[in-house]
PDB file of C-alpha atoms in Angstrom:
ATOM      1  CA  MET Y 104      20.886 171.299 207.700  1.00 55.00           C
ATOM      2  CA  ALA Y 105      19.603 173.940 209.835  1.00 56.00           C
ATOM      3  CA  ALA Y 106      19.253 172.168 212.945  1.00 62.00           C
ATOM      4  CA  LYS Y 107      22.958 171.270 212.943  1.00 61.00           C
ATOM      5  CA  LYS Y 108      23.794 174.315 212.223  1.00 62.00           C
ATOM      6  CA  ALA Y 109      22.021 175.736 215.139  1.00 66.00           C
ATOM      7  CA  LYS Y 110      23.290 172.904 217.750  1.00 68.00           C
ATOM      8  CA  LYS Y 111      27.274 174.420 216.149  1.00 68.00           C
ATOM      9  CA  ALA Y 112      26.121 177.935 217.327  1.00 67.00           C
ATOM     10  CA  LYS Y 113      24.747 176.866 220.924  1.00 69.00           C
ATOM     11  CA  LYS Y 114      28.374 175.114 220.980  1.00 73.00           C
ATOM     12  CA  SER Y 115      30.016 178.047 220.205  1.00 72.00           C
ATOM     13  CA  ARG Y 116      28.263 180.176 222.188  1.00 72.00           C
ATOM     14  CA  LYS Y 117      29.291 177.863 225.581  1.00 73.00           C
ATOM     15  CA  LYS Y 118      32.429 178.193 224.426  1.00 73.00           C
ATOM     16  CA  ALA Y 119      32.876 181.377 224.171  1.00 72.00           C
ATOM     17  CA  LYS Y 120      31.182 182.136 227.866  1.00 71.00           C
ATOM     18  CA  LYS Y 121      33.708 179.692 229.296  1.00 71.00           C
ATOM     19  CA  LYS Y 122      36.789 181.389 228.148  1.00 70.00           C
ATOM     20  CA  ALA Y 123      35.081 184.732 229.089  1.00 66.00           C
ATOM     21  CA  LYS Y 124      34.654 183.038 233.018  1.00 65.00           C
ATOM     22  CA  LYS Y 125      38.088 181.378 232.786  1.00 66.00           C
ATOM     23  CA  LYS Y 126      39.267 185.201 231.736  1.00 61.00           C
ATOM     24  CA  THR Y 127      37.696 187.090 234.388  1.00 59.00           C
ATOM     25  CA  ALA Y 128      38.807 184.036 236.992  1.00 56.00           C
ATOM     26  CA  GLY Y 129      42.570 184.268 235.926  1.00 56.00           C
ATOM     27  CA  LYS Y 130      42.726 188.346 236.188  1.00 50.00           C
ATOM     28  CA  SER Y 131      41.349 188.064 240.140  1.00 50.00           C
ATOM     29  CA  LYS Y 132      43.614 185.345 241.121  1.00 48.00           C
ATOM     30  CA  LYS Y 133      46.667 187.414 239.704  1.00 48.00           C
ATOM     31  CA  ALA Y 134      45.864 190.912 241.207  1.00 48.00           C
ATOM     32  CA  PRO Y 135      48.429 191.554 243.731  1.00 49.00           C
ATOM     33  CA  GLU Y 136      47.834 191.230 247.559  1.00 48.00           C
ATOM     34  CA  ASN Y 137      49.133 194.626 248.249  1.00 50.00           C
ATOM     35  CA  PRO Y 138      48.365 197.186 245.508  1.00 49.00           C
ATOM     36  CA  VAL Y 139      51.230 198.668 243.928  1.00 48.00           C
ATOM     37  CA  SER Y 140      51.721 202.319 245.024  1.00 50.00           C
ATOM     38  CA  ASP Y 141      52.126 204.923 242.901  1.00 52.00           C
ATOM     39  CA  GLY Y 142      55.050 205.218 240.708  1.00 56.00           C
ATOM     40  CA  GLU Y 143      56.223 201.749 241.180  1.00 62.00           C
ATOM     41  CA  THR Y 144      56.615 199.083 238.771  1.00 77.00           C
ATOM     42  CA  PRO Y 145      55.531 195.274 240.169  1.00 77.00           C
ATOM     43  CA  LEU Y 146      59.034 194.279 239.491  1.00 78.00           C
ATOM     44  CA  GLU Y 147      60.402 196.458 241.841  1.00 79.00           C
ATOM     45  CA  SER Y 148      57.804 196.036 244.909  1.00 82.00           C
ATOM     46  CA  LYS Y 149      58.712 192.286 244.448  1.00 83.00           C
ATOM     47  CA  SER Y 150      62.218 192.755 244.825  1.00 85.00           C
ATOM     48  CA  SER Y 151      61.262 194.822 247.927  1.00 86.00           C
ATOM     49  CA  GLU Y 152      59.200 191.990 249.522  1.00 87.00           C
ATOM     50  CA  ILE Y 153      62.167 189.704 248.841  1.00 90.00           C
ATOM     51  CA  ARG Y 154      64.534 191.955 250.191  1.00 88.00           C
ATOM     52  CA  LEU Y 155      61.944 192.290 253.882  1.00 89.00           C
ATOM     53  CA  LYS Y 156      62.009 188.437 253.397  1.00 89.00           C
ATOM     54  CA  LYS Y 157      65.786 188.281 253.532  1.00 89.00           C
ATOM     55  CA  LYS Y 158      65.778 190.743 256.645  1.00 89.00           C
ATOM     56  CA  GLN Y 159      63.224 188.544 258.426  1.00 91.00           C
ATOM     57  CA  LEU Y 160      64.943 185.210 257.564  1.00 92.00           C
ATOM     58  CA  LYS Y 161      68.586 186.817 258.785  1.00 91.00           C
ATOM     59  CA  LYS Y 162      66.875 188.231 261.926  1.00 90.00           C
ATOM     60  CA  GLN Y 163      65.552 184.798 262.961  1.00 91.00           C
ATOM     61  CA  LEU Y 164      68.743 182.826 262.222  1.00 92.00           C
ATOM     62  CA  LEU Y 165      70.573 184.928 264.672  1.00 92.00           C
ATOM     63  CA  ALA Y 166      68.313 184.096 266.901  1.00 91.00           C
ATOM     64  CA  LEU Y 167      68.781 180.509 266.328  1.00 92.00           C
ATOM     65  CA  GLU Y 168      72.430 181.098 266.633  1.00 92.00           C
ATOM     66  CA  VAL Y 169      72.275 182.387 270.079  1.00 92.00           C
ATOM     67  CA  GLU Y 170      69.844 180.445 271.254  1.00 91.00           C
ATOM     68  CA  GLU Y 171      72.041 177.614 269.862  1.00 91.00           C
ATOM     69  CA  LYS Y 172      75.395 179.043 271.995  1.00 91.00           C
ATOM     70  CA  LYS Y 173      73.494 179.068 275.044  1.00 90.00           C
ATOM     71  CA  VAL Y 174      72.057 175.613 275.100  1.00 91.00           C
ATOM     72  CA  GLN Y 175      76.299 174.528 273.974  1.00 90.00           C
ATOM     73  CA  ALA Y 176      77.427 177.024 276.725  1.00 90.00           C
ATOM     74  CA  LYS Y 177      75.055 175.278 279.586  1.00 88.00           C
ATOM     75  CA  SER Y 178      75.230 171.572 278.247  1.00 88.00           C
ATOM     76  CA  PHE Y 179      79.412 172.369 278.459  1.00 86.00           C
ATOM     77  CA  ALA Y 180      78.507 173.668 282.398  1.00 87.00           C
ATOM     78  CA  ASP Y 181      76.298 170.686 282.973  1.00 87.00           C
ATOM     79  CA  GLU Y 182      79.079 168.491 282.061  1.00 86.00           C
ATOM     80  CA  ALA Y 183      81.490 170.077 283.306  1.00 85.00           C
ATOM     81  CA  SER Y 184      80.123 170.111 286.588  1.00 84.00           C
ATOM     82  CA  THR Y 185      79.353 166.514 286.072  1.00 85.00           C
ATOM     83  CA  TRP Y 186      83.237 165.619 285.635  1.00 82.00           C
ATOM     84  CA  ALA Y 187      84.422 167.550 288.551  1.00 81.00           C
ATOM     85  CA  ARG Y 188      81.696 165.716 290.972  1.00 80.00           C
ATOM     86  CA  SER Y 189      82.632 162.732 289.242  1.00 77.00           C
ATOM     87  CA  SER Y 190      86.758 162.885 289.421  1.00 71.00           C
ATOM     88  CA  VAL Y 191      86.188 164.641 293.071  1.00 68.00           C
ATOM     89  CA  ASP Y 192      84.010 161.392 294.136  1.00 67.00           C
ATOM     90  CA  GLU Y 193      86.656 158.793 292.403  1.00 66.00           C
ATOM     91  CA  ILE Y 194      90.000 160.616 294.221  1.00 65.00           C
ATOM     92  CA  LYS Y 195      87.920 160.566 297.379  1.00 60.00           C
ATOM     93  CA  HIS Y 196      87.383 156.797 297.337  1.00 60.00           C
ATOM     94  CA  SER Y 197      90.290 155.792 294.776  1.00 60.00           C
ATOM     95  CA  ASP Y 198      92.255 152.580 295.968  1.00 59.00           C
ATOM     96  CA  PRO Y 199      95.424 152.059 294.033  1.00 61.00           C
ATOM     97  CA  TYR Y 200      95.584 148.677 294.273  1.00 61.00           C
ATOM     98  CA  ARG Y 201      92.078 148.324 292.938  1.00 61.00           C
ATOM     99  CA  ARG Y 202      93.422 150.798 290.076  1.00 62.00           C
ATOM    100  CA  LEU Y 203      96.325 148.466 289.542  1.00 64.00           C
ATOM    101  CA  SER Y 204      94.065 145.504 288.990  1.00 67.00           C
ATOM    102  CA  ARG Y 205      91.861 147.910 286.642  1.00 68.00           C
ATOM    103  CA  MET Y 206      95.428 147.754 284.317  1.00 71.00           C
ATOM    104  CA  PRO Y 207      95.451 145.441 280.993  1.00 78.00           C
ATOM    105  CA  GLU Y 208      97.806 142.545 281.790  1.00 80.00           C
ATOM    106  CA  PRO Y 209     100.634 143.128 279.228  1.00 81.00           C
ATOM    107  CA  LEU Y 210     101.158 147.011 280.892  1.00 83.00           C
ATOM    108  CA  LYS Y 211     100.961 145.670 284.538  1.00 81.00           C
ATOM    109  CA  TYR Y 212     103.712 142.833 283.659  1.00 86.00           C
ATOM    110  CA  SER Y 213     106.073 145.618 281.952  1.00 88.00           C
ATOM    111  CA  LEU Y 214     105.760 147.689 284.564  1.00 89.00           C
ATOM    112  CA  ILE Y 215     106.767 144.830 286.969  1.00 91.00           C
ATOM    113  CA  PHE Y 216     109.535 144.363 284.592  1.00 92.00           C
ATOM    114  CA  ILE Y 217     110.563 147.520 284.294  1.00 94.00           C
ATOM    115  CA  PHE Y 218     110.780 148.412 288.796  1.00 94.00           C
ATOM    116  CA  LEU Y 219     112.422 145.189 288.889  1.00 95.00           C
ATOM    117  CA  LEU Y 220     115.272 145.835 286.337  1.00 94.00           C
ATOM    118  CA  LEU Y 221     116.502 148.929 287.907  1.00 95.00           C
ATOM    119  CA  VAL Y 222     116.454 148.000 291.611  1.00 95.00           C
ATOM    120  CA  THR Y 223     118.631 144.979 290.603  1.00 95.00           C
ATOM    121  CA  VAL Y 224     120.780 147.511 288.155  1.00 94.00           C
ATOM    122  CA  PHE Y 225     121.283 150.161 290.602  1.00 94.00           C
ATOM    123  CA  GLY Y 226     121.957 147.458 293.457  1.00 93.00           C
ATOM    124  CA  GLY Y 227     124.440 146.232 291.814  1.00 92.00           C
ATOM    125  CA  MET Y 228     126.280 149.274 291.377  1.00 93.00           C
ATOM    126  CA  PHE Y 229     125.860 149.990 294.743  1.00 93.00           C
ATOM    127  CA  LEU Y 230     127.453 146.634 295.740  1.00 92.00           C
ATOM    128  CA  ILE Y 231     130.031 146.798 293.368  1.00 93.00           C
ATOM    129  CA  SER Y 232     131.134 151.069 294.585  1.00 91.00           C
ATOM    130  CA  ILE Y 233     131.362 148.744 297.699  1.00 91.00           C
ATOM    131  CA  VAL Y 234     133.209 145.978 297.023  1.00 89.00           C
ATOM    132  CA  LEU Y 235     135.777 148.265 294.470  1.00 88.00           C
ATOM    133  CA  ALA Y 236     136.332 150.835 297.794  1.00 86.00           C
ATOM    134  CA  LEU Y 237     137.024 148.037 300.123  1.00 86.00           C
ATOM    135  CA  THR Y 238     139.865 146.865 297.425  1.00 82.00           C
ATOM    136  CA  HIS Y 239     140.845 150.038 296.922  1.00 70.00           C
ATOM    137  CA  SER Y 240     141.503 151.012 300.973  1.00 57.00           C
ATOM    138  CA  GLN Y 241     144.204 148.063 301.195  1.00 48.00           C
ATOM    139  CA  PRO Y 242     146.399 147.936 298.318  1.00 45.00           C
ATOM    140  CA  GLU Y 243     148.622 145.112 297.847  1.00 45.00           C
ATOM    141  CA  ALA Y 244     152.335 145.161 296.817  1.00 42.00           C
ATOM    142  CA  VAL Y 245     152.949 143.838 293.167  1.00 43.00           C
ATOM    143  CA  VAL Y 246     156.435 142.393 291.999  1.00 43.00           C
ATOM    144  CA  VAL Y 247     157.383 143.863 288.962  1.00 42.00           C
ATOM    145  CA  GLU Y 248     159.868 141.655 286.661  1.00 42.00           C
ATOM    146  CA  SER Y 249     162.060 142.670 284.405  1.00 41.00           C
ATOM    147  CA  ASN Y 250     163.798 141.501 280.959  1.00 41.00           C
ATOM    148  CA  SER Y 251     166.856 139.604 283.603  1.00 39.00           C
ATOM    149  CA  THR Y 252     166.001 139.009 286.837  1.00 38.00           C
ATOM    150  CA  ILE Y 253     163.496 140.641 289.461  1.00 39.00           C
ATOM    151  CA  GLU Y 254     165.461 143.440 291.043  1.00 42.00           C
ATOM    152  CA  GLU Y 255     165.131 144.646 294.296  1.00 41.00           C
ATOM    153  CA  SER Y 256     165.240 148.027 295.155  1.00 41.00           C
ATOM    154  CA  GLN Y 257     164.534 151.031 297.862  1.00 39.00           C
ATOM    155  CA  MET Y 258     162.098 154.340 298.582  1.00 41.00           C
ATOM    156  CA  ILE Y 259     163.738 157.464 298.492  1.00 39.00           C
ATOM    157  CA  GLU Y 260     162.295 160.579 299.725  1.00 40.00           C
ATOM    158  CA  THR Y 261     163.465 163.604 298.406  1.00 39.00           C
ATOM    159  CA  SER Y 262     161.878 166.370 300.556  1.00 36.00           C
ATOM    160  CA  THR Y 263     162.064 170.017 299.994  1.00 35.00           C
ATOM    161  CA  THR Y 264     165.571 171.320 300.645  1.00 36.00           C
ATOM    162  CA  VAL Y 265     166.169 175.184 302.037  1.00 36.00           C
ATOM    163  CA  SER Y 266     169.187 176.504 300.573  1.00 38.00           C
ATOM    164  CA  THR Y 267     171.673 178.637 302.105  1.00 36.00           C
ATOM    165  CA  THR Y 268     173.686 180.823 299.802  1.00 39.00           C
ATOM    166  CA  SER Y 269     177.338 183.126 300.469  1.00 37.00           C
ATOM    167  CA  THR Y 270     178.207 184.993 297.595  1.00 38.00           C
ATOM    168  CA  THR Y 271     181.862 185.373 296.933  1.00 35.00           C
ATOM    169  CA  SER Y 272     183.324 187.482 293.636  1.00 37.00           C
ATOM    170  CA  THR Y 273     184.290 184.465 291.856  1.00 38.00           C
ATOM    171  CA  SER Y 274     181.555 181.324 293.024  1.00 38.00           C
ATOM    172  CA  THR Y 275     179.550 180.448 295.065  1.00 39.00           C
ATOM    173  CA  THR Y 276     178.105 177.040 296.883  1.00 40.00           C
ATOM    174  CA  SER Y 277     175.086 176.180 298.488  1.00 41.00           C
ATOM    175  CA  THR Y 278     174.546 173.813 301.171  1.00 40.00           C
ATOM    176  CA  THR Y 279     171.142 172.288 301.409  1.00 41.00           C
ATOM    177  CA  ASP Y 280     169.358 170.699 305.068  1.00 41.00           C
ATOM    178  CA  SER Y 281     166.330 167.933 304.564  1.00 40.00           C
ATOM    179  CA  THR Y 282     163.166 168.584 306.450  1.00 39.00           C
ATOM    180  CA  THR Y 283     160.492 165.954 306.317  1.00 39.00           C
ATOM    181  CA  THR Y 284     157.393 166.441 303.900  1.00 42.00           C
ATOM    182  CA  LEU Y 285     155.426 164.611 301.339  1.00 41.00           C
ATOM    183  CA  PRO Y 286     157.681 161.812 300.075  1.00 47.00           C
ATOM    184  CA  GLN Y 287     158.244 161.668 296.091  1.00 56.00           C
ATOM    185  CA  ILE Y 288     159.411 158.321 294.700  1.00 62.00           C
ATOM    186  CA  VAL Y 289     162.589 158.153 292.458  1.00 67.00           C
ATOM    187  CA  CYS Y 290     162.487 155.354 291.024  1.00 70.00           C
ATOM    188  CA  ALA Y 291     164.812 153.335 289.657  1.00 65.00           C
ATOM    189  CA  PRO Y 292     165.421 152.820 285.490  1.00 61.00           C
ATOM    190  CA  PRO Y 293     163.656 151.116 283.866  1.00 63.00           C
ATOM    191  CA  TYR Y 294     160.684 152.171 285.844  1.00 69.00           C
ATOM    192  CA  MET Y 295     158.765 155.498 285.468  1.00 70.00           C
ATOM    193  CA  ARG Y 296     157.487 157.641 288.595  1.00 70.00           C
ATOM    194  CA  PHE Y 297     153.796 157.151 288.740  1.00 70.00           C
ATOM    195  CA  GLY Y 298     152.182 159.843 291.260  1.00 66.00           C
ATOM    196  CA  LEU Y 299     153.835 160.452 294.491  1.00 64.00           C
ATOM    197  CA  GLY Y 300     154.288 157.455 295.870  1.00 66.00           C
ATOM    198  CA  CYS Y 301     154.476 154.846 293.075  1.00 74.00           C
ATOM    199  CA  CYS Y 302     156.632 153.425 290.432  1.00 74.00           C
ATOM    200  CA  LEU Y 303     155.359 151.645 287.152  1.00 72.00           C
ATOM    201  CA  ASP Y 304     157.142 149.026 284.950  1.00 68.00           C
ATOM    202  CA  LEU Y 305     157.447 148.738 281.580  1.00 65.00           C
ATOM    203  CA  ASN Y 306     154.562 146.284 281.755  1.00 70.00           C
ATOM    204  CA  ASN Y 307     151.730 148.819 283.688  1.00 70.00           C
ATOM    205  CA  ASN Y 308     152.627 147.582 286.962  1.00 73.00           C
ATOM    206  CA  THR Y 309     152.437 149.836 289.770  1.00 72.00           C
ATOM    207  CA  ILE Y 310     154.544 149.455 292.984  1.00 71.00           C
ATOM    208  CA  CYS Y 311     153.243 151.674 295.466  1.00 68.00           C
ATOM    209  CA  ASP Y 312     153.920 152.915 298.883  1.00 58.00           C
ATOM    210  CA  GLN Y 313     152.382 151.666 302.663  1.00 49.00           C
ATOM    211  CA  ASP Y 314     152.582 152.685 305.662  1.00 42.00           C
ATOM    212  CA  GLU Y 315     155.565 151.801 307.984  1.00 41.00           C
ATOM    213  CA  ALA Y 316     153.182 150.491 310.905  1.00 39.00           C
ATOM    214  CA  ASP Y 317     151.062 148.952 308.648  1.00 42.00           C
ATOM    215  CA  GLU Y 318     151.243 144.769 310.517  1.00 42.00           C
ATOM    216  CA  SER Y 319     150.584 143.180 307.083  1.00 42.00           C
ATOM    217  CA  THR Y 320     153.279 140.639 305.415  1.00 42.00           C
ATOM    218  CA  THR Y 321     153.092 142.355 302.250  1.00 43.00           C
ATOM    219  CA  THR Y 322     156.331 143.994 301.074  1.00 44.00           C
ATOM    220  CA  THR Y 323     156.575 147.766 300.541  1.00 46.00           C
ATOM    221  CA  LEU Y 324     157.911 150.126 298.192  1.00 52.00           C
ATOM    222  CA  ALA Y 325     161.222 150.023 299.850  1.00 50.00           C
ATOM    223  CA  ASP Y 326     162.079 146.273 298.504  1.00 48.00           C
ATOM    224  CA  TYR Y 327     161.501 147.377 295.190  1.00 52.00           C
ATOM    225  CA  ILE Y 328     163.531 150.801 294.458  1.00 57.00           C
ATOM    226  CA  ARG Y 329     166.886 151.227 294.357  1.00 56.00           C
ATOM    227  CA  CYS Y 330     169.332 154.762 294.347  1.00 67.00           C
ATOM    228  CA  ASN Y 331     172.128 152.977 291.948  1.00 71.00           C
ATOM    229  CA  ASP Y 332     174.191 156.299 291.554  1.00 76.00           C
ATOM    230  CA  ASP Y 333     173.656 160.274 290.761  1.00 76.00           C
ATOM    231  CA  GLY Y 334     171.799 159.539 287.925  1.00 73.00           C
ATOM    232  CA  ASP Y 335     169.120 158.083 289.470  1.00 71.00           C
ATOM    233  CA  CYS Y 336     168.004 161.334 291.431  1.00 71.00           C
ATOM    234  CA  GLY Y 337     167.949 163.284 288.189  1.00 70.00           C
ATOM    235  CA  SER Y 338     170.185 165.228 285.432  1.00 75.00           C
ATOM    236  CA  ILE Y 339     172.439 168.106 285.931  1.00 82.00           C
ATOM    237  CA  ARG Y 340     170.960 171.648 284.786  1.00 83.00           C
ATOM    238  CA  THR Y 341     172.001 174.926 284.104  1.00 89.00           C
ATOM    239  CA  GLU Y 342     170.586 177.950 284.264  1.00 90.00           C
ATOM    240  CA  TYR Y 343     171.890 181.900 283.648  1.00 92.00           C
ATOM    241  CA  GLU Y 344     170.404 184.779 285.815  1.00 92.00           C
ATOM    242  CA  CYS Y 345     171.332 188.480 285.492  1.00 93.00           C
ATOM    243  CA  ARG Y 346     172.216 190.328 288.852  1.00 90.00           C
ATOM    244  CA  GLU Y 347     172.788 193.349 289.172  1.00 89.00           C
ATOM    245  CA  ASN Y 348     173.998 194.323 285.273  1.00 88.00           C
ATOM    246  CA  ASP Y 349     176.057 190.832 285.782  1.00 91.00           C
ATOM    247  CA  LEU Y 350     175.671 187.199 284.148  1.00 92.00           C
ATOM    248  CA  PHE Y 351     175.649 184.422 286.911  1.00 94.00           C
ATOM    249  CA  ARG Y 352     175.841 180.656 285.860  1.00 93.00           C
ATOM    250  CA  VAL Y 353     173.656 178.614 288.472  1.00 92.00           C
ATOM    251  CA  THR Y 354     174.478 174.573 288.061  1.00 91.00           C
ATOM    252  CA  ILE Y 355     171.946 172.699 289.721  1.00 85.00           C
ATOM    253  CA  SER Y 356     173.593 168.951 290.637  1.00 83.00           C
ATOM    254  CA  HIS Y 357     171.744 165.652 292.037  1.00 77.00           C
ATOM    255  CA  PHE Y 358     173.624 163.005 294.321  1.00 79.00           C
ATOM    256  CA  CYS Y 359     172.640 159.815 295.740  1.00 81.00           C
ATOM    257  CA  LYS Y 360     173.571 159.473 299.570  1.00 79.00           C
ATOM    258  CA  ASN Y 361     174.056 156.194 301.169  1.00 79.00           C
ATOM    259  CA  PRO Y 362     173.204 154.154 297.832  1.00 79.00           C
ATOM    260  CA  GLU Y 363     171.663 150.708 297.995  1.00 72.00           C
ATOM    261  CA  THR Y 364     170.575 151.001 301.393  1.00 72.00           C
ATOM    262  CA  ARG Y 365     167.358 152.017 302.908  1.00 67.00           C
ATOM    263  CA  ALA Y 366     168.239 155.323 304.670  1.00 67.00           C
ATOM    264  CA  SER Y 367     169.632 156.447 301.117  1.00 72.00           C
ATOM    265  CA  SER Y 368     168.104 160.074 299.583  1.00 70.00           C
ATOM    266  CA  CYS Y 369     168.676 162.515 296.826  1.00 71.00           C
ATOM    267  CA  GLU Y 370     170.816 165.391 297.610  1.00 76.00           C
ATOM    268  CA  THR Y 371     170.744 168.482 295.653  1.00 78.00           C
ATOM    269  CA  ASN Y 372     173.823 171.008 294.610  1.00 83.00           C
ATOM    270  CA  VAL Y 373     173.223 174.619 293.555  1.00 87.00           C
ATOM    271  CA  VAL Y 374     176.358 175.904 292.178  1.00 91.00           C
ATOM    272  CA  GLU Y 375     176.863 179.463 291.035  1.00 92.00           C
ATOM    273  CA  GLU Y 376     179.408 181.194 289.441  1.00 91.00           C
ATOM    274  CA  LEU Y 377     180.117 184.638 288.273  1.00 91.00           C
ATOM    275  CA  VAL Y 378     180.185 184.430 284.064  1.00 90.00           C
ATOM    276  CA  GLU Y 379     180.615 187.943 282.853  1.00 88.00           C
ATOM    277  CA  PRO Y 380     180.530 191.666 284.928  1.00 91.00           C
ATOM    278  CA  CYS Y 381     178.607 193.748 281.827  1.00 92.00           C
ATOM    279  CA  GLY Y 382     180.007 197.242 281.977  1.00 87.00           C
ATOM    280  CA  PRO Y 383     178.100 200.315 281.738  1.00 88.00           C
ATOM    281  CA  MET Y 384     178.078 200.493 278.271  1.00 89.00           C
ATOM    282  CA  GLN Y 385     176.988 196.499 278.229  1.00 90.00           C
ATOM    283  CA  GLN Y 386     173.296 195.088 279.279  1.00 91.00           C
ATOM    284  CA  CYS Y 387     173.151 191.893 280.633  1.00 93.00           C
ATOM    285  CA  PHE Y 388     171.013 189.689 278.563  1.00 90.00           C
ATOM    286  CA  ILE Y 389     169.237 186.219 278.374  1.00 91.00           C
ATOM    287  CA  SER Y 390     167.575 184.906 275.396  1.00 90.00           C
ATOM    288  CA  ARG Y 391     165.163 182.329 274.699  1.00 88.00           C
ATOM    289  CA  ASP Y 392     166.992 179.536 274.443  1.00 87.00           C
ATOM    290  CA  GLY Y 393     168.097 179.926 278.084  1.00 86.00           C
ATOM    291  CA  GLU Y 394     171.867 181.241 276.827  1.00 89.00           C
ATOM    292  CA  GLY Y 395     172.875 184.519 278.812  1.00 90.00           C
ATOM    293  CA  LYS Y 396     175.666 186.904 277.625  1.00 90.00           C
ATOM    294  CA  CYS Y 397     176.278 190.589 278.008  1.00 92.00           C
ATOM    295  CA  GLN Y 398     175.582 192.953 274.737  1.00 90.00           C
ATOM    296  CA  ASN Y 399     176.348 196.160 273.861  1.00 89.00           C
ATOM    297  CA  LYS Y 400     173.947 198.595 275.055  1.00 82.00           C
ATOM    298  CA  TYR Y 401     174.190 201.428 271.669  1.00 70.00           C
ATOM    299  CA  THR Y 402     175.744 201.075 268.202  1.00 56.00           C
ATOM    300  CA  ARG Y 403     177.480 203.712 266.034  1.00 54.00           C
ATOM    301  CA  ASN Y 404     173.377 204.697 265.077  1.00 53.00           C
ATOM    302  CA  ASN Y 405     172.445 204.698 268.757  1.00 49.00           C
ATOM    303  CA  PHE Y 406     170.089 201.857 268.329  1.00 51.00           C
ATOM    304  CA  ILE Y 407     170.211 198.164 270.654  1.00 50.00           C
ATOM    305  CA  GLU Y 408     171.805 195.721 269.311  1.00 47.00           C
TER     306      GLU Y 408
END
């Protein structure tokens, strides 16, 4: 029993020695590398160390970013220079036929088709314009059929007239002198005038004048125009004029000279009549409807009528 107790005591002493050794080793390991400054706790010293490390890391990151940007700029400059050299070499040694041969087949055929289509369209338009110009340069006369029979008519050249008027106390008649100017066609009913030298029938067919010196066998407008009576030259028109506070009536009428002949022409008569001399207390007045009258200047209230 005594031997057993002695063994247990030895074991307990060994265990105590081992524990003491471990404690001393842990204390030596846990000792800080940098001694704690006066008035600073271990936590504060650790936070300051962490802040220093962060600053160092930030500086390293900035340096790395600057280096990366420099490398990128250098690589970009190298790529630009190589691209410029390659483009210059390609321009120097470029061949359009080689480029066309490098194109894909569908794109090549579509471009050729579009080019041919444009050429045909513009060429066709050019040819059509030439044909139209040639056809319109020599118009042919068209025969107009009315409901009953084909009427032969004659061209009437109405020219501008120079009128010389002699005025009397009652009425004056003006005479007209014809001069040769641009012809204006007077179309016989049921035809209507179309432009200066053409007539239009009910079927929208036009009959146009041709030069008398033309040696073609086509008929001229003179074969289709007829001056039957005075009504073909225009209707009678009445106007009123105020002259020196006197009211005049002007009647403009037309008549057909040498009807149904090639020498026919429209003449114009202008008849001026003194309707009423307005007195000193009256004023010559023409209304919006074209009617003229002498009205009193003043009424009882000294207002104009």
